[in-house]
Amino acid sequence: MPTVAFHTLGCKVNFYDTEAIWQLFKNDGYEQVDFESQTADVYVINTCTVTNTGDKKSRQIIRRAVRRNPEAVIAVTGCYAQTSPAEILAIPGVDLVIGTQGRGEILSLVNEVRERREPLNAVRNIMKTRQFEELDVPDFADRTRAFLKIQEGCNNFCTFCIIPWSRGLLRSRQPESVLKQAKMLVEAGYKEIVLTGIHTAGYGEDLEGYNFAALLRDLGRVEGIERLRISSIEASQITDEVIDVLMSSDKFCRHLHVPLQAGDDDVLKRMRRKYTVAEYAERIARLRELWPEVAITTDVIVGFPGETDEMFENGYRFMKELGFSEMHVFPYSKRTGTPAARMTDQVDEELKNERVHKLIDLSEEMQLAYAERFVGQTLTVIPEREAKGAEGQGLLSGYTDNYLQVVFPGDASLIGQVIEVRVVEAGVNECKGERVPAKTLTQAASF
């Protein structure tokens, strides 16, 4: 039986794409082996290019695969493959480069490389691609949450970001195809589906008479789905229509990840983000007015070129006022080929790190404050694994619908099930809980 090994760098969309590519190999009779500890006939490296470091890590992994088995077919795909195919083909031992499109043909390309025994560049012009590439993932290895990719690409062209050049322009998956895969995931036993993409809630912008809210409404009607989570949504996409749909069913998780990137209008303008601080705040306020317990998490880039102390302090105050339930804080990192990398007023690294730590402290403060609101409440948790660092001690770890990570006593047979848990202690990264015994039929009848 031929063998294949995968290594994925970068974001959740990349992990989804790797699972989709694995399905193709699996259906062709391949067995998957561990990248680090076993030798494979084919190595597939799914690369990341979001930062210069992403490129560097990708090159290191490619070389590692070549060393593991010089006779193997080395296939490189993903964002770095899309933007820099020549750079990758220059690495001795690389046989095949496919970008972020055309991956459905990977098996025939691997066979072609075997016959020709010379490197093949199968990267297409992503900017001319207008169709969503259909790659189904009926199940996920070792996952209790299933990811469902609903769109690809982005039209925003923020000044710090290379992604439109590596993923192309926005294109949505056909609604019938999304719903078909959602049903497949339910049949495979998944209780929670996470909608994902490069610009997830931009879904439908390229479709006639169908938008993101319509897709959410249709997904909410799929029988068997217990939870629907949106991986990311821009503030401008939290329309009143979307809010109405989210509140129409308790399947929708009380958690939205809404990237802010900067809390100062001058910085937002330089980033080419398409909203002001006031517009962002207005949408969050509207959402909370109708859905008070919703968790709002966000991304923030610190030390963007030209960010003065005053701009940073404005942002700090804004974030504190808004009260996120968690912030993912990143120091600005130059990405060659983006307008921001060419800006002259780059911020000193030391100052950047100082600001990063200040915002991480703020994030932890806000995380704890949000979690404390739920002490004593009973929430549903889907256990994902045994608690980290406490394996074999009868403790499970999973997320509530509003994205609190809770550790509670329980047996491994509960993993992937929907469990009622009372939060007994709030924490920054995890809360402690106790399992609420399921009501017996006689008890339930007496209520």
Short mmCIF file of C-alpha atoms in Angstrom, two decimals:
data_model
loop_
_atom_site.label_atom_id
_atom_site.label_comp_id
_atom_site.label_asym_id
_atom_site.label_seq_id
_atom_site.Cartn_x
_atom_site.Cartn_y
_atom_site.Cartn_z
CA MET A 1 0.00 0.00 0.00
CA PRO A 2 1.51 3.38 -0.99
CA THR A 3 2.04 5.84 1.87
CA VAL A 4 1.64 9.61 2.21
CA ALA A 5 2.70 12.00 4.99
CA PHE A 6 1.41 15.56 5.53
CA HIS A 7 2.77 18.64 7.23
CA THR A 8 0.56 21.71 7.54
CA LEU A 9 1.70 25.21 8.46
CA GLY A 10 -0.46 28.24 9.13
CA CYS A 11 -4.17 28.76 9.59
CA LYS A 12 -7.28 26.63 10.08
CA VAL A 13 -8.14 26.94 6.39
CA ASN A 14 -4.85 25.24 5.56
CA PHE A 15 -5.65 22.40 7.98
CA TYR A 16 -9.03 22.04 6.28
CA ASP A 17 -7.36 21.95 2.84
CA THR A 18 -4.89 19.28 4.03
CA GLU A 19 -7.79 17.11 5.25
CA ALA A 20 -9.43 17.55 1.83
CA ILE A 21 -6.23 16.50 0.02
CA TRP A 22 -5.89 13.49 2.36
CA GLN A 23 -9.41 12.33 1.33
CA LEU A 24 -8.18 12.17 -2.30
CA PHE A 25 -5.18 10.03 -1.34
CA LYS A 26 -7.27 7.84 0.97
CA ASN A 27 -9.79 7.17 -1.81
CA ASP A 28 -6.88 6.17 -4.05
CA GLY A 29 -5.72 3.48 -1.61
CA TYR A 30 -2.98 5.40 0.24
CA GLU A 31 -2.21 4.93 3.91
CA GLN A 32 -1.30 8.03 5.95
CA VAL A 33 1.90 7.80 8.01
CA ASP A 34 3.43 10.16 10.55
CA PHE A 35 5.57 12.90 8.98
CA GLU A 36 8.18 12.86 11.74
CA SER A 37 8.60 9.21 12.63
CA GLN A 38 7.89 7.23 9.45
CA THR A 39 9.08 7.18 5.87
CA ALA A 40 6.52 7.94 3.15
CA ASP A 41 6.32 7.49 -0.63
CA VAL A 42 4.75 10.95 -1.00
CA TYR A 43 5.21 14.00 1.22
CA VAL A 44 2.69 16.84 0.98
CA ILE A 45 3.73 20.11 2.64
CA ASN A 46 0.92 22.68 2.92
CA THR A 47 2.72 26.00 3.31
CA CYS A 48 2.00 29.40 4.85
CA THR A 49 3.16 32.80 3.63
CA VAL A 50 1.38 35.21 5.97
CA THR A 51 4.75 36.40 7.33
CA ASN A 52 8.37 36.11 6.14
CA THR A 53 8.82 33.63 9.02
CA GLY A 54 6.04 31.49 7.48
CA ASP A 55 8.12 31.23 4.28
CA LYS A 56 11.24 30.32 6.22
CA LYS A 57 9.48 27.60 8.27
CA SER A 58 7.95 26.20 5.08
CA ARG A 59 11.42 25.89 3.48
CA GLN A 60 12.77 24.12 6.59
CA ILE A 61 9.96 21.56 6.53
CA ILE A 62 10.39 20.94 2.78
CA ARG A 63 14.10 20.21 3.31
CA ARG A 64 13.25 17.91 6.22
CA ALA A 65 10.93 15.89 3.98
CA VAL A 66 13.61 15.60 1.28
CA ARG A 67 16.09 14.32 3.89
CA ARG A 68 13.58 11.79 5.27
CA ASN A 69 13.25 10.03 1.91
CA PRO A 70 15.16 11.39 -1.10
CA GLU A 71 13.29 8.85 -3.29
CA ALA A 72 9.84 10.13 -2.31
CA VAL A 73 7.71 12.51 -4.36
CA ILE A 74 7.83 15.88 -2.56
CA ALA A 75 4.69 17.91 -3.31
CA VAL A 76 4.38 21.47 -2.00
CA THR A 77 1.06 23.31 -1.92
CA GLY A 78 -0.55 26.25 -0.09
CA CYS A 79 0.03 29.99 0.07
CA TYR A 80 3.84 30.12 -0.16
CA ALA A 81 3.67 27.71 -3.10
CA GLN A 82 1.20 30.06 -4.79
CA THR A 83 3.27 33.24 -4.36
CA SER A 84 6.81 31.86 -4.80
CA PRO A 85 6.81 28.63 -6.89
CA ALA A 86 10.25 29.31 -8.40
CA GLU A 87 11.77 29.76 -4.94
CA ILE A 88 10.38 26.38 -3.89
CA LEU A 89 11.40 24.57 -7.08
CA ALA A 90 14.94 25.84 -6.48
CA ILE A 91 15.10 23.61 -3.36
CA PRO A 92 16.84 20.37 -4.46
CA GLY A 93 14.47 17.41 -4.17
CA VAL A 94 11.15 19.25 -4.72
CA ASP A 95 9.11 17.45 -7.40
CA LEU A 96 5.78 19.24 -7.57
CA VAL A 97 4.45 22.70 -6.71
CA ILE A 98 0.68 23.34 -6.68
CA GLY A 99 -0.71 26.63 -5.39
CA THR A 100 -4.05 27.20 -3.70
CA GLN A 101 -6.09 26.06 -6.70
CA GLY A 102 -6.07 22.86 -8.78
CA ARG A 103 -5.38 20.63 -5.79
CA GLY A 104 -8.09 18.24 -6.91
CA GLU A 105 -5.60 17.06 -9.55
CA ILE A 106 -2.80 16.30 -7.10
CA LEU A 107 -2.90 12.51 -7.63
CA SER A 108 -2.58 12.67 -11.41
CA LEU A 109 0.22 15.25 -11.00
CA VAL A 110 2.06 12.98 -8.53
CA ASN A 111 1.81 10.13 -11.07
CA GLU A 112 3.01 12.42 -13.86
CA VAL A 113 6.05 13.41 -11.78
CA ARG A 114 6.79 9.72 -11.13
CA GLU A 115 6.78 9.01 -14.86
CA ARG A 116 8.72 12.10 -15.95
CA ARG A 117 11.05 12.27 -12.95
CA GLU A 118 11.47 15.98 -13.42
CA PRO A 119 10.04 18.80 -11.30
CA LEU A 120 6.65 20.17 -12.25
CA ASN A 121 5.24 23.65 -11.62
CA ALA A 122 1.43 23.38 -11.60
CA VAL A 123 0.73 26.83 -10.11
CA ARG A 124 -2.01 28.80 -11.88
CA ASN A 125 -2.74 32.53 -11.97
CA ILE A 126 -4.90 32.78 -8.85
CA MET A 127 -6.14 36.28 -9.75
CA LYS A 128 -7.98 34.82 -12.75
CA THR A 129 -9.73 32.16 -10.66
CA ARG A 130 -13.42 32.82 -10.14
CA GLN A 131 -14.69 29.38 -9.06
CA PHE A 132 -14.63 27.91 -5.56
CA GLU A 133 -12.64 24.67 -5.66
CA GLU A 134 -14.88 21.85 -4.44
CA LEU A 135 -12.97 19.61 -2.04
CA ASP A 136 -15.13 17.69 0.45
CA VAL A 137 -14.06 16.68 3.93
CA PRO A 138 -16.51 14.08 5.27
CA ASP A 139 -14.61 13.66 8.55
CA PHE A 140 -11.65 15.02 10.49
CA ALA A 141 -9.00 12.88 12.15
CA ASP A 142 -8.97 13.36 15.94
CA ARG A 143 -11.33 16.33 15.92
CA THR A 144 -14.57 16.80 17.83
CA ARG A 145 -15.35 20.01 15.95
CA ALA A 146 -15.78 19.81 12.21
CA PHE A 147 -14.65 22.66 9.97
CA LEU A 148 -16.70 23.55 6.93
CA LYS A 149 -15.04 25.80 4.37
CA ILE A 150 -17.64 28.02 2.75
CA GLN A 151 -15.55 30.49 0.76
CA GLU A 152 -12.06 31.24 -0.52
CA GLY A 153 -10.10 34.43 -1.20
CA CYS A 154 -10.45 38.06 -0.13
CA ASN A 155 -11.08 41.39 -1.88
CA ASN A 156 -9.86 43.67 0.91
CA PHE A 157 -6.14 44.22 0.15
CA CYS A 158 -5.17 45.46 3.64
CA THR A 159 -1.71 47.02 3.44
CA PHE A 160 -0.12 44.44 5.80
CA CYS A 161 -1.55 41.37 4.10
CA ILE A 162 -0.31 39.15 1.26
CA ILE A 163 -3.33 36.80 1.35
CA PRO A 164 -5.30 38.13 -1.69
CA TRP A 165 -2.16 37.41 -3.75
CA SER A 166 -1.87 33.87 -2.40
CA ARG A 167 -5.58 32.97 -2.21
CA GLY A 168 -7.08 35.14 -4.94
CA LEU A 169 -10.30 37.14 -4.93
CA LEU A 170 -13.41 36.21 -2.98
CA ARG A 171 -15.40 33.25 -4.27
CA SER A 172 -18.22 31.49 -2.48
CA ARG A 173 -19.09 27.82 -2.38
CA GLN A 174 -22.51 27.02 -3.84
CA PRO A 175 -25.19 26.88 -1.08
CA GLU A 176 -26.30 23.34 -2.07
CA SER A 177 -22.71 22.14 -1.72
CA VAL A 178 -22.31 23.74 1.74
CA LEU A 179 -25.55 22.18 2.97
CA LYS A 180 -24.66 18.79 1.49
CA GLN A 181 -21.35 18.75 3.33
CA ALA A 182 -22.98 19.93 6.58
CA LYS A 183 -25.32 16.92 6.37
CA MET A 184 -22.34 14.60 5.72
CA LEU A 185 -20.62 15.95 8.85
CA VAL A 186 -23.75 15.39 10.95
CA GLU A 187 -23.94 11.80 9.64
CA ALA A 188 -20.28 11.34 10.62
CA GLY A 189 -21.28 12.18 14.20
CA TYR A 190 -20.11 15.79 14.59
CA LYS A 191 -22.09 17.94 17.02
CA GLU A 192 -20.37 21.25 16.23
CA ILE A 193 -19.58 22.74 12.84
CA VAL A 194 -17.25 25.73 12.50
CA LEU A 195 -17.79 27.79 9.34
CA THR A 196 -14.45 28.83 7.98
CA GLY A 197 -12.81 30.57 5.04
CA ILE A 198 -10.31 33.31 4.25
CA HIS A 199 -12.95 36.04 4.60
CA THR A 200 -15.69 33.81 6.01
CA ALA A 201 -18.60 36.22 6.39
CA GLY A 202 -17.89 37.74 2.98
CA TYR A 203 -19.74 34.65 1.78
CA GLY A 204 -22.31 35.44 -0.91
CA GLU A 205 -20.85 38.78 -2.03
CA ASP A 206 -20.30 37.14 -5.44
CA LEU A 207 -23.66 35.31 -5.55
CA GLU A 208 -26.97 36.57 -6.94
CA GLY A 209 -29.76 36.89 -4.41
CA TYR A 210 -28.12 34.83 -1.66
CA ASN A 211 -25.97 36.08 1.22
CA PHE A 212 -24.27 35.02 4.44
CA ALA A 213 -27.44 35.49 6.52
CA ALA A 214 -29.38 33.25 4.10
CA LEU A 215 -26.70 30.55 4.40
CA LEU A 216 -26.82 30.74 8.22
CA ARG A 217 -30.61 30.46 8.13
CA ASP A 218 -30.43 27.36 5.89
CA LEU A 219 -27.69 25.74 7.99
CA GLY A 220 -29.72 26.37 11.14
CA ARG A 221 -32.44 24.14 9.65
CA VAL A 222 -30.10 21.16 9.10
CA GLU A 223 -31.26 18.43 11.47
CA GLY A 224 -28.69 17.00 13.85
CA ILE A 225 -26.41 20.05 14.10
CA GLU A 226 -26.17 21.02 17.77
CA ARG A 227 -23.82 23.96 17.35
CA LEU A 228 -22.83 26.31 14.54
CA ARG A 229 -19.83 28.57 15.09
CA ILE A 230 -18.50 31.31 12.79
CA SER A 231 -14.69 31.34 12.70
CA SER A 232 -14.43 35.08 11.96
CA ILE A 233 -16.66 38.00 10.93
CA GLU A 234 -15.88 41.65 10.15
CA ALA A 235 -17.78 44.29 12.14
CA SER A 236 -19.43 45.59 8.94
CA GLN A 237 -20.75 42.06 8.25
CA ILE A 238 -22.63 41.95 11.56
CA THR A 239 -25.74 43.31 9.86
CA ASP A 240 -29.11 43.48 11.60
CA GLU A 241 -30.19 40.61 9.32
CA VAL A 242 -27.26 38.46 10.50
CA ILE A 243 -28.03 39.31 14.15
CA ASP A 244 -31.68 38.31 13.63
CA VAL A 245 -30.63 34.93 12.23
CA LEU A 246 -28.09 34.32 15.02
CA MET A 247 -30.79 34.96 17.59
CA SER A 248 -33.40 32.84 15.81
CA SER A 249 -31.91 29.52 16.97
CA ASP A 250 -29.90 28.32 19.95
CA LYS A 251 -27.72 26.33 17.54
CA PHE A 252 -25.67 29.47 16.91
CA CYS A 253 -22.80 29.81 19.36
CA ARG A 254 -22.78 32.95 21.51
CA HIS A 255 -19.30 33.80 20.29
CA LEU A 256 -18.07 35.96 17.42
CA HIS A 257 -14.47 36.61 16.48
CA VAL A 258 -14.43 40.16 15.11
CA PRO A 259 -10.95 41.33 13.97
CA LEU A 260 -10.21 44.89 15.11
CA GLN A 261 -6.46 45.06 14.17
CA ALA A 262 -6.07 48.60 15.64
CA GLY A 263 -8.05 50.83 17.98
CA ASP A 264 -7.08 54.14 16.37
CA ASP A 265 -8.55 55.63 13.18
CA ASP A 266 -5.21 56.84 11.77
CA VAL A 267 -3.71 53.36 12.08
CA LEU A 268 -6.85 51.76 10.61
CA LYS A 269 -6.62 54.10 7.62
CA ARG A 270 -2.95 53.21 7.04
CA MET A 271 -3.88 49.53 7.28
CA ARG A 272 -6.62 50.16 4.69
CA ARG A 273 -9.24 48.68 6.98
CA LYS A 274 -12.70 49.75 5.85
CA TYR A 275 -14.20 50.99 9.12
CA THR A 276 -13.61 53.55 11.85
CA VAL A 277 -13.35 52.84 15.57
CA ALA A 278 -16.82 54.37 16.04
CA GLU A 279 -18.37 52.13 13.34
CA TYR A 280 -16.80 49.05 14.92
CA ALA A 281 -18.07 50.03 18.40
CA GLU A 282 -21.59 50.70 17.07
CA ARG A 283 -21.91 47.20 15.59
CA ILE A 284 -20.65 45.53 18.79
CA ALA A 285 -23.02 47.65 20.90
CA ARG A 286 -25.96 46.66 18.67
CA LEU A 287 -25.03 42.98 18.95
CA ARG A 288 -24.70 43.11 22.74
CA GLU A 289 -27.94 45.00 23.13
CA LEU A 290 -29.77 42.04 21.60
CA TRP A 291 -27.42 39.24 22.73
CA PRO A 292 -25.94 40.40 26.08
CA GLU A 293 -23.97 37.24 26.90
CA VAL A 294 -22.13 37.01 23.55
CA ALA A 295 -18.36 36.55 23.74
CA ILE A 296 -16.45 38.90 21.42
CA THR A 297 -12.87 37.88 20.68
CA THR A 298 -10.57 39.82 18.36
CA ASP A 299 -7.20 40.16 16.63
CA VAL A 300 -4.91 43.13 17.21
CA ILE A 301 -1.71 44.07 15.39
CA VAL A 302 0.70 46.07 17.56
CA GLY A 303 3.42 48.40 16.30
CA PHE A 304 2.08 48.92 12.79
CA PRO A 305 4.33 51.37 10.87
CA GLY A 306 3.65 54.90 12.06
CA GLU A 307 1.91 53.87 15.32
CA THR A 308 2.83 56.59 17.85
CA ASP A 309 2.52 56.29 21.64
CA GLU A 310 -0.64 58.37 21.44
CA MET A 311 -2.20 56.09 18.80
CA PHE A 312 -1.33 53.03 20.88
CA GLU A 313 -2.85 54.59 24.03
CA ASN A 314 -6.02 55.48 22.08
CA GLY A 315 -6.26 51.84 21.05
CA TYR A 316 -5.59 50.58 24.56
CA ARG A 317 -8.39 52.74 25.99
CA PHE A 318 -10.79 51.70 23.23
CA MET A 319 -10.14 47.98 23.77
CA LYS A 320 -10.54 48.31 27.53
CA GLU A 321 -13.80 50.20 27.09
CA LEU A 322 -15.17 47.65 24.65
CA GLY A 323 -14.33 44.73 26.97
CA PHE A 324 -13.39 41.82 24.72
CA SER A 325 -13.55 38.31 26.15
CA GLU A 326 -10.11 37.60 24.63
CA MET A 327 -7.65 39.33 22.29
CA HIS A 328 -5.11 37.62 20.02
CA VAL A 329 -2.22 40.07 20.04
CA PHE A 330 0.44 40.05 17.30
CA PRO A 331 3.46 42.30 16.92
CA TYR A 332 3.47 43.76 13.38
CA SER A 333 5.72 41.65 11.19
CA LYS A 334 7.00 42.87 7.82
CA ARG A 335 5.70 40.85 4.90
CA THR A 336 7.77 41.39 1.75
CA GLY A 337 5.58 42.44 -1.18
CA THR A 338 3.02 44.35 0.91
CA PRO A 339 2.66 48.17 1.01
CA ALA A 340 3.20 48.21 4.81
CA ALA A 341 6.64 46.60 4.45
CA ARG A 342 7.70 49.57 2.30
CA MET A 343 6.47 52.19 4.80
CA THR A 344 9.36 54.17 6.24
CA ASP A 345 8.27 54.75 9.85
CA GLN A 346 8.69 51.19 11.14
CA VAL A 347 8.32 50.82 14.93
CA ASP A 348 11.30 49.74 17.04
CA GLU A 349 11.14 46.03 18.03
CA GLU A 350 11.67 46.68 21.73
CA LEU A 351 8.86 49.22 21.85
CA LYS A 352 6.66 46.81 19.92
CA ASN A 353 7.26 44.04 22.48
CA GLU A 354 6.54 46.41 25.36
CA ARG A 355 3.18 47.28 23.78
CA VAL A 356 2.40 43.62 23.04
CA HIS A 357 2.87 42.69 26.72
CA LYS A 358 0.70 45.58 27.83
CA LEU A 359 -2.14 44.37 25.60
CA ILE A 360 -1.70 40.72 26.61
CA ASP A 361 -2.08 41.79 30.26
CA LEU A 362 -5.24 43.70 29.32
CA SER A 363 -6.56 40.70 27.41
CA GLU A 364 -6.08 38.40 30.42
CA GLU A 365 -7.82 40.92 32.68
CA MET A 366 -10.81 41.06 30.31
CA GLN A 367 -10.83 37.28 29.81
CA LEU A 368 -11.13 36.71 33.55
CA ALA A 369 -13.83 39.39 33.93
CA TYR A 370 -15.92 37.76 31.18
CA ALA A 371 -15.49 34.24 32.61
CA GLU A 372 -16.48 35.41 36.13
CA ARG A 373 -19.92 36.36 34.81
CA PHE A 374 -20.68 32.67 34.29
CA VAL A 375 -19.60 31.21 37.64
CA GLY A 376 -22.54 29.23 39.02
CA GLN A 377 -24.20 28.92 35.61
CA THR A 378 -24.80 25.62 33.84
CA LEU A 379 -23.46 25.66 30.28
CA THR A 380 -23.13 23.00 27.59
CA VAL A 381 -19.61 21.77 26.86
CA ILE A 382 -18.39 19.46 24.11
CA PRO A 383 -15.30 17.75 25.61
CA GLU A 384 -12.48 17.65 23.04
CA ARG A 385 -9.76 15.76 24.92
CA GLU A 386 -8.36 14.90 28.31
CA ALA A 387 -7.20 18.02 30.15
CA LYS A 388 -3.66 19.00 29.08
CA GLY A 389 -1.03 18.06 31.60
CA ALA A 390 -3.54 15.95 33.55
CA GLU A 391 -3.86 12.96 31.25
CA GLY A 392 -5.13 9.80 32.95
CA GLN A 393 -6.54 11.76 35.89
CA GLY A 394 -10.19 11.66 34.83
CA LEU A 395 -10.33 15.32 33.73
CA LEU A 396 -11.77 16.47 30.40
CA SER A 397 -11.42 19.76 28.57
CA GLY A 398 -13.78 21.39 26.09
CA TYR A 399 -15.48 24.63 25.07
CA THR A 400 -18.83 26.10 25.99
CA ASP A 401 -20.85 27.65 23.18
CA ASN A 402 -19.58 31.09 24.32
CA TYR A 403 -15.97 29.92 24.06
CA LEU A 404 -15.00 29.40 27.69
CA GLN A 405 -12.56 26.52 27.99
CA VAL A 406 -13.76 24.38 30.89
CA VAL A 407 -11.95 21.53 32.65
CA PHE A 408 -14.18 19.12 34.57
CA PRO A 409 -14.15 15.56 35.92
CA GLY A 410 -15.36 13.04 33.37
CA ASP A 411 -14.67 9.86 31.52
CA ALA A 412 -12.97 9.80 28.07
CA SER A 413 -16.10 8.13 26.62
CA LEU A 414 -17.80 11.57 26.88
CA ILE A 415 -15.43 13.17 24.32
CA GLY A 416 -17.44 14.63 21.44
CA GLN A 417 -20.75 14.49 23.36
CA VAL A 418 -22.79 17.50 24.50
CA ILE A 419 -22.49 17.67 28.31
CA GLU A 420 -24.04 20.01 30.87
CA VAL A 421 -21.39 21.52 33.15
CA ARG A 422 -21.68 24.04 35.98
CA VAL A 423 -18.85 26.60 36.06
CA VAL A 424 -17.43 26.63 39.61
CA GLU A 425 -14.28 28.73 39.16
CA ALA A 426 -13.27 31.30 36.55
CA GLY A 427 -9.74 31.37 35.11
CA VAL A 428 -7.87 33.23 32.41
CA ASN A 429 -7.31 30.42 29.92
CA GLU A 430 -9.52 27.79 31.50
CA CYS A 431 -12.34 27.59 33.99
CA LYS A 432 -13.12 24.76 36.37
CA GLY A 433 -16.45 23.01 36.19
CA GLU A 434 -18.47 20.11 37.54
CA ARG A 435 -20.75 17.87 35.57
CA VAL A 436 -24.47 18.35 36.08
CA PRO A 437 -26.15 14.93 36.21
CA ALA A 438 -28.61 14.40 33.37
CA LYS A 439 -32.24 14.60 34.54
CA THR A 440 -33.97 11.25 34.74
CA LEU A 441 -37.23 10.87 32.79
CA THR A 442 -39.36 11.08 35.96
CA GLN A 443 -37.56 14.22 37.10
CA ALA A 444 -37.88 15.75 33.65
CA ALA A 445 -41.60 14.97 33.60
CA SER A 446 -42.21 16.69 36.92
CA PHE A 447 -40.97 20.08 35.73
#
